[in-house]
Coordinates of C-alpha atoms in Angstrom, one line a residue:
X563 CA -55.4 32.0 -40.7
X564 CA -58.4 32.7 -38.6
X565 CA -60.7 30.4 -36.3
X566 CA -63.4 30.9 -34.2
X567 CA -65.2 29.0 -31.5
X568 CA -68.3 29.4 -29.3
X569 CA -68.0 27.8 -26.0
X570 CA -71.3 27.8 -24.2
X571 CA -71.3 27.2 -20.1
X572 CA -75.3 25.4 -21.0
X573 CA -74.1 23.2 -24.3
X574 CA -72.0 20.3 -22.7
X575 CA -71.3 16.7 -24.1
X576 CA -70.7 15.1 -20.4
X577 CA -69.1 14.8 -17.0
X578 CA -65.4 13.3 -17.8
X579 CA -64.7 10.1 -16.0
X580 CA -61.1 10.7 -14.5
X581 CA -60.3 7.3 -15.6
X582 CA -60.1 8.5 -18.8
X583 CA -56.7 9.6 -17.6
X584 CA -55.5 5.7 -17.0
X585 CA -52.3 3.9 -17.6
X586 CA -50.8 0.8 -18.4
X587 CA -47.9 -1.7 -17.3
X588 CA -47.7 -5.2 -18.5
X589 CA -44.6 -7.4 -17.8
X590 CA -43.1 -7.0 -21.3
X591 CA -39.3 -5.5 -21.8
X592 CA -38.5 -3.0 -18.9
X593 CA -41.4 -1.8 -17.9
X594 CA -41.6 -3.8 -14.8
X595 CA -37.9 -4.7 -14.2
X596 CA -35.5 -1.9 -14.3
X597 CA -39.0 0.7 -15.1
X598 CA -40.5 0.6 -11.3
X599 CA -38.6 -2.2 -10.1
X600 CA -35.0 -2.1 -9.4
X601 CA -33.8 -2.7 -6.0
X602 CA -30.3 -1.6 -6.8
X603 CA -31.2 1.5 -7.9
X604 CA -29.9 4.2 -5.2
X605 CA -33.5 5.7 -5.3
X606 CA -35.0 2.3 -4.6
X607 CA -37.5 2.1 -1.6
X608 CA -37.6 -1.0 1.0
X609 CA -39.5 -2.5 -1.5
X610 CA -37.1 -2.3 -4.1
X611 CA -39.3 0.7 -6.5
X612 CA -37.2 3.3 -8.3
X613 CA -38.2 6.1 -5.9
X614 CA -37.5 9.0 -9.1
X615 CA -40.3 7.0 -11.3
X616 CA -42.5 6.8 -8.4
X617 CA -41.9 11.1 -8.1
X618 CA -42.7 11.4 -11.7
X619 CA -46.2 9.1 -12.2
X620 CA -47.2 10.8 -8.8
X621 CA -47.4 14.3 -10.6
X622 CA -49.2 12.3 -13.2
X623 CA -52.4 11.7 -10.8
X624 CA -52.7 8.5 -12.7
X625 CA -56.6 7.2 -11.5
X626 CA -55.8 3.4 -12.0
X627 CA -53.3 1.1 -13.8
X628 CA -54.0 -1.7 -15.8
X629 CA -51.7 -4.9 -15.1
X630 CA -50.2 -7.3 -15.6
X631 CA -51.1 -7.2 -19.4
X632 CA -51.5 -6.9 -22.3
X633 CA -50.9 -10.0 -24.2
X634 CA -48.4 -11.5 -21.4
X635 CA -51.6 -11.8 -19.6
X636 CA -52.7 -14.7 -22.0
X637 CA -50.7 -17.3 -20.7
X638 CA -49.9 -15.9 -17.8
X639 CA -50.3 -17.8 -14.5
X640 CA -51.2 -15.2 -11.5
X641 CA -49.7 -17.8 -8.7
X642 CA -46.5 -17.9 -10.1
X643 CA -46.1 -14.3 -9.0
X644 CA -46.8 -15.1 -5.3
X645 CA -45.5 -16.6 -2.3
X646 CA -41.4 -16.4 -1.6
X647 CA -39.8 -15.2 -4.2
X648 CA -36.6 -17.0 -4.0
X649 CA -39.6 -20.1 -4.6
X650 CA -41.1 -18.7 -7.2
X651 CA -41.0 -20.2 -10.9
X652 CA -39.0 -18.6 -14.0
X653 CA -41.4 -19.5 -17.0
X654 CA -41.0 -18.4 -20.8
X655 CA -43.6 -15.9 -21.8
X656 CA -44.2 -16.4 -25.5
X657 CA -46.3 -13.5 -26.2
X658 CA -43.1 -11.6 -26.2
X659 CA -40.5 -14.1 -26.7
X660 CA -38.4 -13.4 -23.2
X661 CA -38.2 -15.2 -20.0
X662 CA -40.1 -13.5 -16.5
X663 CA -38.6 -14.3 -13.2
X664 CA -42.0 -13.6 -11.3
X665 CA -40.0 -11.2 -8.7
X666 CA -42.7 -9.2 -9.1
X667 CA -46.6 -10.0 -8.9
X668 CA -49.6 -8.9 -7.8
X669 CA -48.7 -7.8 -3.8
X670 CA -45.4 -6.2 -4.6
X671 CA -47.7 -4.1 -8.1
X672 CA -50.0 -3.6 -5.5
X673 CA -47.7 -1.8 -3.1
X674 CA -46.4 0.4 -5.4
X675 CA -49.5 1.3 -6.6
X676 CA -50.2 2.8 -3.0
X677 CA -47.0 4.4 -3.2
X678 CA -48.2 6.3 -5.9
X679 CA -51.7 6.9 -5.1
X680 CA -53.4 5.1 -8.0
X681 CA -55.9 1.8 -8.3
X682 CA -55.3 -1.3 -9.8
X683 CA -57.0 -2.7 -13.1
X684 CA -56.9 -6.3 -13.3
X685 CA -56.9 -8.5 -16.0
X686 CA -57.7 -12.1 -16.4
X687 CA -56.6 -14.9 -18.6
X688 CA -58.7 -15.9 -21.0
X689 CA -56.6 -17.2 -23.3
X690 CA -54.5 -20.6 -21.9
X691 CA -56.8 -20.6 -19.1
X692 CA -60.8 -19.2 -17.7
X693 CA -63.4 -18.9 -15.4
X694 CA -61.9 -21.4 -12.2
X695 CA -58.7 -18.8 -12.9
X696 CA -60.7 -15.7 -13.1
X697 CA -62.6 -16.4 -9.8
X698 CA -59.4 -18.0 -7.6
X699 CA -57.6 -14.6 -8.4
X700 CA -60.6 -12.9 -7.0
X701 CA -61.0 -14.5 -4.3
X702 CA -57.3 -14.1 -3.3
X703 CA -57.8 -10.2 -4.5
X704 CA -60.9 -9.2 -2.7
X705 CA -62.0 -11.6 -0.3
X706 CA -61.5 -10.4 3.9
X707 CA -60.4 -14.3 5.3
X708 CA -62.0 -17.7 5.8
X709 CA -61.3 -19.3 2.8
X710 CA -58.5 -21.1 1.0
X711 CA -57.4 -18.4 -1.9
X712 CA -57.8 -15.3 1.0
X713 CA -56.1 -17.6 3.9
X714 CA -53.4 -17.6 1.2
X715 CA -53.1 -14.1 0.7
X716 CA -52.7 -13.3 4.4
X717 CA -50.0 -16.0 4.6
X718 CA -48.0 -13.9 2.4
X719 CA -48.8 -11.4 4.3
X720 CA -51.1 -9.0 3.0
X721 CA -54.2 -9.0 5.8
X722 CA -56.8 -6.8 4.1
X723 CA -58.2 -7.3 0.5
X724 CA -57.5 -4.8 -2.0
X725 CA -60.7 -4.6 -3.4
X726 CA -60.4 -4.6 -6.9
X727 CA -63.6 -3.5 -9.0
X728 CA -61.8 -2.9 -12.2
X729 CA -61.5 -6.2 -14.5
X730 CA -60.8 -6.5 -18.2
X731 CA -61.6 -10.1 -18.6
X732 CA -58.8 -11.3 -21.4
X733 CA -57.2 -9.0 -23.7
X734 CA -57.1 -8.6 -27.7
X735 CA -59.2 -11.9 -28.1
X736 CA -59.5 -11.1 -31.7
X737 CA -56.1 -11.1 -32.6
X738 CA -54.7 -14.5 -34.1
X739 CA -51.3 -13.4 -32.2
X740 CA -52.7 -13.8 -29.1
X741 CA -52.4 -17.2 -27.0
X742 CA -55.5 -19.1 -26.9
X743 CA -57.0 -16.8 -29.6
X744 CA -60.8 -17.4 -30.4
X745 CA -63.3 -16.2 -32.5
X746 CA -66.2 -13.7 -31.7
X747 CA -68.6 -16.7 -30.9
X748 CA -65.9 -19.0 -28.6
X749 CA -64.4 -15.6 -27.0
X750 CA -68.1 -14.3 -26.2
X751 CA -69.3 -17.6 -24.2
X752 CA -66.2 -17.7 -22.5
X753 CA -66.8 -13.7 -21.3
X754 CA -70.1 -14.0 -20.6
X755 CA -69.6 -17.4 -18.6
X756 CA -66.6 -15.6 -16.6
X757 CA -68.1 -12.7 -15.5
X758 CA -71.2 -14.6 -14.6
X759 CA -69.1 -16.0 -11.9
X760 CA -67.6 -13.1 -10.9
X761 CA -70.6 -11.2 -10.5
X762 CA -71.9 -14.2 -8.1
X763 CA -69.2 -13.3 -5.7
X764 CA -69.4 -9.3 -6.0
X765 CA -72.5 -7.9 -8.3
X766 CA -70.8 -4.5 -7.8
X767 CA -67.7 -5.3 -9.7
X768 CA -67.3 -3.5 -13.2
X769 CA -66.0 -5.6 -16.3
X770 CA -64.5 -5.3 -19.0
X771 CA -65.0 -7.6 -22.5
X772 CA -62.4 -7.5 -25.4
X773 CA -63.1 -5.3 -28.4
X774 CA -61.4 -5.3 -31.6
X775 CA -57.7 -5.0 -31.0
X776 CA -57.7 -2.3 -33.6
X777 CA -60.7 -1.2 -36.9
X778 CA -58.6 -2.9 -39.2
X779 CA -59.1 -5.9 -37.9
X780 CA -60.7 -8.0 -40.1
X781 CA -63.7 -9.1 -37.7
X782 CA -64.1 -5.5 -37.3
X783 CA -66.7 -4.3 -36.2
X784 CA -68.8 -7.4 -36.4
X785 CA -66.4 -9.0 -33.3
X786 CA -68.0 -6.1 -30.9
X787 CA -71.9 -6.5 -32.5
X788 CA -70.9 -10.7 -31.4
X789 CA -69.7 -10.3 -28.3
X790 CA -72.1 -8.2 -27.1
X791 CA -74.8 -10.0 -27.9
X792 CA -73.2 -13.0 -25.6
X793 CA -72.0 -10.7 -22.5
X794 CA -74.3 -7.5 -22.8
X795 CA -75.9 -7.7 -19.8
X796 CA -73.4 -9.1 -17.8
X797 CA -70.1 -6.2 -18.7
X798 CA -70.1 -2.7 -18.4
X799 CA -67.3 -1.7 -20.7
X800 CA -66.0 -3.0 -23.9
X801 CA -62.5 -2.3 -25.0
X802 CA -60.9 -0.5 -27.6
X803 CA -56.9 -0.2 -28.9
X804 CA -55.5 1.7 -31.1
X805 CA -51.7 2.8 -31.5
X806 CA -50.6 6.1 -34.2
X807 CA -47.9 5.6 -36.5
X808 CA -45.8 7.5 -39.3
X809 CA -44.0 5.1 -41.3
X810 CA -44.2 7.4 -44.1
X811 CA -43.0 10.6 -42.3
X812 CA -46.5 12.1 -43.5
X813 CA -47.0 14.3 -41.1
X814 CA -50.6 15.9 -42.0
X815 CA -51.8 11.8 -42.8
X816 CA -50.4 11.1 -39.3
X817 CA -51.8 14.5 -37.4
X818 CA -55.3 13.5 -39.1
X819 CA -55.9 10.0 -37.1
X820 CA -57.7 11.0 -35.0
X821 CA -60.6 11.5 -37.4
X822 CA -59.8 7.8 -37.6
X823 CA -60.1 7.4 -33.8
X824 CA -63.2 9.3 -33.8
X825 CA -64.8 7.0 -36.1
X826 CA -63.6 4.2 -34.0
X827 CA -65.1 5.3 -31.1
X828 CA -68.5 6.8 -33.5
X829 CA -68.9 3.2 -34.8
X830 CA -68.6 1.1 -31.4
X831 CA -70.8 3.2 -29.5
X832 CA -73.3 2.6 -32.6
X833 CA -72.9 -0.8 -32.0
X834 CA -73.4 -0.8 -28.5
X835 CA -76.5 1.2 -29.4
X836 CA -77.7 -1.9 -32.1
X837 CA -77.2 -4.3 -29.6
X838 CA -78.8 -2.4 -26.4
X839 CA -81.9 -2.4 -29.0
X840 CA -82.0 -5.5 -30.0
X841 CA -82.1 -6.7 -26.5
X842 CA -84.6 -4.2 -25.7
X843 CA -82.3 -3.7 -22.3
X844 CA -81.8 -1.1 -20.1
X845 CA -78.5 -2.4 -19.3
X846 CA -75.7 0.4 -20.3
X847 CA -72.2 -0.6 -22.1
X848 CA -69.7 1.9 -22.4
X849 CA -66.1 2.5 -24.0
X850 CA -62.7 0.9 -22.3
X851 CA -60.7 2.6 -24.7
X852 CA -57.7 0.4 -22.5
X853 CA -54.5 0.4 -24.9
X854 CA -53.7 3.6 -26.9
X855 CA -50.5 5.5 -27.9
X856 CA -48.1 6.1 -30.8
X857 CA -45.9 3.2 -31.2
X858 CA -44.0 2.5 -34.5
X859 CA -40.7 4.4 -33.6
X860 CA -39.0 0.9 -32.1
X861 CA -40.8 -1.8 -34.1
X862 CA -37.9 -2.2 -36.2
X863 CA -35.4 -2.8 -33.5
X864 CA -37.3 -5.5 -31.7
X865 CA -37.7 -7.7 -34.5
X866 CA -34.8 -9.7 -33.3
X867 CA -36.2 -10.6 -29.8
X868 CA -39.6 -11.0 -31.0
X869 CA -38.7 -13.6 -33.9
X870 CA -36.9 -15.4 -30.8
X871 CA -33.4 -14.9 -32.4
X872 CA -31.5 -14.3 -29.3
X873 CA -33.2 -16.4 -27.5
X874 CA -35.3 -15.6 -24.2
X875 CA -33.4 -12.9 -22.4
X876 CA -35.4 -11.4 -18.9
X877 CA -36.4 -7.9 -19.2
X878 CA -34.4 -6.7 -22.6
X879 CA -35.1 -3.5 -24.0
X880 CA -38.5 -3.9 -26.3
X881 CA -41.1 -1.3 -27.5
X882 CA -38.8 1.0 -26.6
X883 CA -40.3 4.2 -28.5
X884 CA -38.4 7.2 -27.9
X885 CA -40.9 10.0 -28.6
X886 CA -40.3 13.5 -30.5
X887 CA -42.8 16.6 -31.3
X888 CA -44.3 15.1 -33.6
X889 CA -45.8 13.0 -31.5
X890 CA -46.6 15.1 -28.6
X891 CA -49.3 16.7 -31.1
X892 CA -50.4 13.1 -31.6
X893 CA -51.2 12.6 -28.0
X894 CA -52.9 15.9 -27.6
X895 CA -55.1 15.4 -30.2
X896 CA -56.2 11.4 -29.3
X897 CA -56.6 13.3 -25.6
X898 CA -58.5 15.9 -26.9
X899 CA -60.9 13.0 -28.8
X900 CA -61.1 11.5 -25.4
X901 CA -62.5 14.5 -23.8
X902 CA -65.0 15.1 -26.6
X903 CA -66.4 11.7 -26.6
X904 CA -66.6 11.3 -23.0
X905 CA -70.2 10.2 -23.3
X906 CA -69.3 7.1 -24.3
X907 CA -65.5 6.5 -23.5
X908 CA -65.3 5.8 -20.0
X909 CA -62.1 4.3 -19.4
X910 CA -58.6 5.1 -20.9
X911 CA -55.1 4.0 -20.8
X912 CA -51.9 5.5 -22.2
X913 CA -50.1 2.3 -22.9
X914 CA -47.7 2.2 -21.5
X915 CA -46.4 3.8 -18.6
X916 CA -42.9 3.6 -17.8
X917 CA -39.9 2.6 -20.5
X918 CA -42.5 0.7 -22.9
X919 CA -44.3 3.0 -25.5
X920 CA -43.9 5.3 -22.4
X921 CA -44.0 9.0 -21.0
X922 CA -41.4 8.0 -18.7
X923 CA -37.8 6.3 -18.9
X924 CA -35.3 5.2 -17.4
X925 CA -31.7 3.9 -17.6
X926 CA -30.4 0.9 -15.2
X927 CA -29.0 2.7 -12.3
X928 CA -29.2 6.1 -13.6
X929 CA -31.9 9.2 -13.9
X930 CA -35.6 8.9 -14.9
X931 CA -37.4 11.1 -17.2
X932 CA -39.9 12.6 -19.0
X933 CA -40.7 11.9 -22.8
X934 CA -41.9 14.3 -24.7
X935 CA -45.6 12.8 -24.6
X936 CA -45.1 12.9 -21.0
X937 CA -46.3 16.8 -21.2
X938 CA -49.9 16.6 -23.0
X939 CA -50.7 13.3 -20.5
X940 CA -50.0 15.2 -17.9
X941 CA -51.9 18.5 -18.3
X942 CA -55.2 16.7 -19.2
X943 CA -55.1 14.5 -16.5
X944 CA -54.5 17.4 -13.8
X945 CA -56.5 20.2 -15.6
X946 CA -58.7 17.6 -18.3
X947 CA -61.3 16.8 -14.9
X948 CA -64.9 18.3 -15.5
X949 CA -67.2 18.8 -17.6
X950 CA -66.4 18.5 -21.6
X951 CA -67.9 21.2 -23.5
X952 CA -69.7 21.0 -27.0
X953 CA -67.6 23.6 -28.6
X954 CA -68.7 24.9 -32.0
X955 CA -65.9 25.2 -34.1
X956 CA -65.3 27.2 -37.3
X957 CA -61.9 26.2 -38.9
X958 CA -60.2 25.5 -42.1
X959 CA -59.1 22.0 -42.7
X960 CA -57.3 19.9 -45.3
X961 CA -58.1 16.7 -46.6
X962 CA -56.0 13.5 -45.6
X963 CA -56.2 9.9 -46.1
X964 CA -58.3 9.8 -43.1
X965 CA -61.1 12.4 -43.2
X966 CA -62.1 14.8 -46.7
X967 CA -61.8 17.8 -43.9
X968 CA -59.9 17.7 -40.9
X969 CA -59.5 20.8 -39.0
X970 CA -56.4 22.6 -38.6
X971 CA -57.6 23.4 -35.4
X972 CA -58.2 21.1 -32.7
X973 CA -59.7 21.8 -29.6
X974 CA -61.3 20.3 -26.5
X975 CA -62.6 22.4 -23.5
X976 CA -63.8 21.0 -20.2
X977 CA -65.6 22.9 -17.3
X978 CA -64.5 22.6 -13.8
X979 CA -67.5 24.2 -12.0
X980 CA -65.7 23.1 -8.5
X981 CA -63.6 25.5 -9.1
X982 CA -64.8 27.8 -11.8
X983 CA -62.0 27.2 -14.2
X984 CA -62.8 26.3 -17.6
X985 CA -59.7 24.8 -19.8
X986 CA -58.6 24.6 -23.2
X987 CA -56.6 22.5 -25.2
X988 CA -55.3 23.5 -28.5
X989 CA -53.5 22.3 -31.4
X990 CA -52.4 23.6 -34.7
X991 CA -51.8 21.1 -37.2
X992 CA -50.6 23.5 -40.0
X993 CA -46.6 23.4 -41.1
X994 CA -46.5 26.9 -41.8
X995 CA -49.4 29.0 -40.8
X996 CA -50.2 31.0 -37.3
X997 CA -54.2 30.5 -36.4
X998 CA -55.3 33.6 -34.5
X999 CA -58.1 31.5 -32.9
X1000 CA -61.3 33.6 -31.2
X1001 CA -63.3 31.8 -28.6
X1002 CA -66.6 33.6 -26.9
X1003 CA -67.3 32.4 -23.5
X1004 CA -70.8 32.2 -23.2
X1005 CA -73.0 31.9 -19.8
X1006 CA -70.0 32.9 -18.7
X1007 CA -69.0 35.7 -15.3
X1008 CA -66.1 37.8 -17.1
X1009 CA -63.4 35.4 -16.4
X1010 CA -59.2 36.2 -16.1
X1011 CA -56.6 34.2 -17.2
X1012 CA -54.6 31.8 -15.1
X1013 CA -52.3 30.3 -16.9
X1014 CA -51.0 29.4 -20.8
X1015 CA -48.6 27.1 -21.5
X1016 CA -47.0 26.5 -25.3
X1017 CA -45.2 23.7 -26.5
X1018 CA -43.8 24.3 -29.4
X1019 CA -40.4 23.1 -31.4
X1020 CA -38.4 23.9 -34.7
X1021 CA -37.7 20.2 -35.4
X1022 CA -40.3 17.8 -35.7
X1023 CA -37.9 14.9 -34.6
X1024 CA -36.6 16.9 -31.6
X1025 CA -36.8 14.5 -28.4
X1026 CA -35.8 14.3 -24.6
X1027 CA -32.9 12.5 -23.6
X1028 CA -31.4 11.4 -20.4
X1029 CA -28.3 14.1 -20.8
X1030 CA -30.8 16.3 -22.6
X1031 CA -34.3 16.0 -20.7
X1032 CA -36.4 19.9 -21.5
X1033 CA -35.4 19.5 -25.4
X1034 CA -39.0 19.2 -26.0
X1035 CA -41.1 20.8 -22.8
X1036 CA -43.2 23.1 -22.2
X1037 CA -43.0 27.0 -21.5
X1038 CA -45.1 30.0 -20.4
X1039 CA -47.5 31.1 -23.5
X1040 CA -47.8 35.1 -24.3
X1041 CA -50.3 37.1 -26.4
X1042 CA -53.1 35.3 -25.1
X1043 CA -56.3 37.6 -24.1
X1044 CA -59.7 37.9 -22.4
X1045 CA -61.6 40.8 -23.7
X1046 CA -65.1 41.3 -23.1
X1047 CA -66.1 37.3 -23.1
X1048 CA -63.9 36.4 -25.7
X1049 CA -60.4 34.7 -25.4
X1050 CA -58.0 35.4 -28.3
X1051 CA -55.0 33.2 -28.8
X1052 CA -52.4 32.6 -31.6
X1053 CA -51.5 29.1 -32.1
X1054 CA -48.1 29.0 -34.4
X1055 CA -47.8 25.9 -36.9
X1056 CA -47.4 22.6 -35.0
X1057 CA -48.3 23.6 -31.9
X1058 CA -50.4 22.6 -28.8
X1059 CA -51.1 25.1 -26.0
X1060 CA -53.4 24.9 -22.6
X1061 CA -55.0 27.8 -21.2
X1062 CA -56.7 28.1 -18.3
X1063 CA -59.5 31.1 -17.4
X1064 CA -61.0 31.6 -13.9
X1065 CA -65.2 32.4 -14.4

């Protein structure tokens, strides 16, 4: 099978946001306890963080993470998680149906996200609770001293303010699961109202409204055209979820959802456009695409905890996906969408980071290690920083219940003019068939190869395991060429490759 693309230094779509690279941790299951936290772990650092998690998000270069949910953060109250800790409260979270002991809140996730070398995202509840919530946590965030919430802060001993400008104000409003769940109309006053008064004690801060918790929702997309029309002018992003699945071990269906995701993301920024109109602003909105990963491998298994049938255990093992090949294409490709609709999708977050839906876990008191997924994340957030190119793309498709052609090939390309390297990112969604894929470089200096890498595997349900952790990872690519301005690479079925070209 033959493809062929035209990648032209002058035709680009826009400069990537590294937040597109973003990550999640909410206090649900283990990501928190037992996934960064566990101070009896013999890695564990004075403050009690698994030092072998911290190694593996640092090679990550995660730009931000978004905490402390997710749709804990809807009834969640942010002083519980303050103070003493042998003081603070035990409360039932019933977004998840488990109890949290509060050990750790928002100074001890702030420490280890300096550990790391990442920023905070901050989310708000505006479910049980609203603005006077919002703007105390704030204050007690990002104000220097002299008033009650900051005088509090410094008591518990944290001096400076961390200067949070990232806020998601709620989560998954839409969603009739969701505590204090309103409609389009309730959820957009409340929004607007909020970030009103957060804007009066920083203007520079950058918010975040809820978007539709996923497009089959059935206020999809008229929730987004609602609530924009209450908050445009006072938010800068709106939010986006989506998680893949395969319940019906369809594996062409489940490689092809990211035509769906493209949609997604088509028919919000269309919206955004309506609105913008309509208002006849000059006010810009753009994409938090804040939740997204495959997650259906574990569902099954935590129906037991979630019903409440064992009652409200702390920290028991939920969302719990352990991830194969299959789904490593799945990644690439919803990273790949990313990078081509950078124009509009700002802000991303693989959701979630460590143990939950993760690229990392972890046993209690033993190693830490990388999923399968962990591989794809990790080579666009270190190499996917740049500008994305508008590739022109000749390839044969197939049709699926998502698109009448999608493309075996998938590609994204970004162009790092810092450093004269321009990267690809390829996948083959074909079960049987090699593509010998042709790419001219164009406005392009005669360029060299700097590195390939291949991840391929014979069993689609292959995955990494804490005895067995390079089952699934990647290795050194061969056969791939640069002749004359044009890069030639075979891509064997169900596979994704990087390459990197100096120019």
């Amino acid at each position: 099978m033959q493809a062929s693309v035209i990648a032209n230094k002058e035709y680009t779509i826009s400069e990537i946001d590294d937040r597109v690279y973003g990550a999640f941790l909410e206090h649900l299951g283990r990501a928190i306890y037992e996934g960064i936290y566990e101070p009896e772990h013999p890695t564990a650092d004075a403050n009690g963080m698994r030092g072998d998690v911290i190694e593996l998000v640092k090679r990550l270069n995660v730009p931000f993470v978004r905490y402390p949910g997710g749709n804990f953060v809807s009834a969640y109250n942010w002083e519980d998680g303050i103070g003493p800790r042998d003081q603070r409260p035990v409360r039932l979270d019933l977004a998840w149906h488990t109890s949290e002991s509060n050990a750790v809140g928002i100074h001890e996730f702030a420490d280890w996200c300096a550990t790391v070398g990442t920023d905070m995202m901050l989310a708000v509840n505006l479910g049980s609770r609203g603005v006077d919530e919002a703007r105390n946590f704030l204050e007690y965030c990002n104000h220097p001293g002299g008033s009650y919430w900051s005088d509090l802060r410094i008591k518990n001993g944290r001096k400076d303010p961390w200067n949070v400008k990232l806020w998601c104000l709620g989560n998954e409003m839409d969603g009739p699961w969701q505590v204090g769940h309103k409609d389009a109309h309730e959820y957009g006053k409340l929004a607007a109202n909020t970030a009103r008064a957060m804007r009066m004690f920083d203007k520079s801060l950058e918010l975040v409204a809820c978007g539709s918790s996923n497009s089959d929702m059935v206020t999809y997309p008229d929730w987004e055209r609602i609530v924009l029309e209450h908050t445009f002018e006072h938010i800068d992003h709106i939010s986006l979820h989506m998680y893949f699945r395969n319940y019906e071990k369809n594996t062409a269906n489940y490689l092809a959802l990211s035509e769906k995701l493209d949609r997604y993301i088509d028919t919000i920024a269309a919206t955004i456009r309506y609105v913008r109109s309509k208002k006849k602003s000059r006010h810009k909105v753009f994409i938090s695409f804040d939740e997204w990963n495959v997650w259906y491998h574990s569902n099954q298994q935590d129906r037991a905890i979630r019903d409440g049938h064992q009652g409200w255990p702390h920290a028991p093992a939920l969302l719990e996906d352990i991830y194969n090949f299959e789904d490593v294409l799945m990644v690439g490709l919803a990273l790949n969408t990313f990078i081509r609709r950078s124009d509009v999708v700002k802000i991303a977050c693989i959701a979630q980071l460590v143990n939950v839906i993760a690229p990392i876990m972890t046993e209690r008191g033993g190693p830490a290690w990388a999923q399968t997924i962990y591989y794809p994340y990790y080579y666009a957030s270190i190499h996917g920083r740049g500008t994305a190119l508008q590739l022109q793309v000749k390839s044969p498709g197939y049709e699926s219940v998502h698109a009448d052609h999608t493309p075996y090939l998938d590609i994204a390309g970004v162009h790092n003019e810092a450093t004269g390297i321009v990267t690809f990112f390829l996948i083959n969604r074909h079960s049987v068939e090699t593509i010998r894929t042709e790419v001219a470089l164009q406005g392009f200096t005669q360029g060299t190869i700097l590195e390939h890498k291949v991840m391929t595997h014979s069993n689609l349900e292959a995955v990494n395991t804490a005895t067995s952790q390079q089952e699934v990872a990647p290795r050194d690519g061969k056969g791939a060429a640069l002749t004359e301005g044009t890069l030639t690479i075979e891509l064997p079925p169900y596979s994704y490759q990087m390459v990197r070209v100096k120019v």
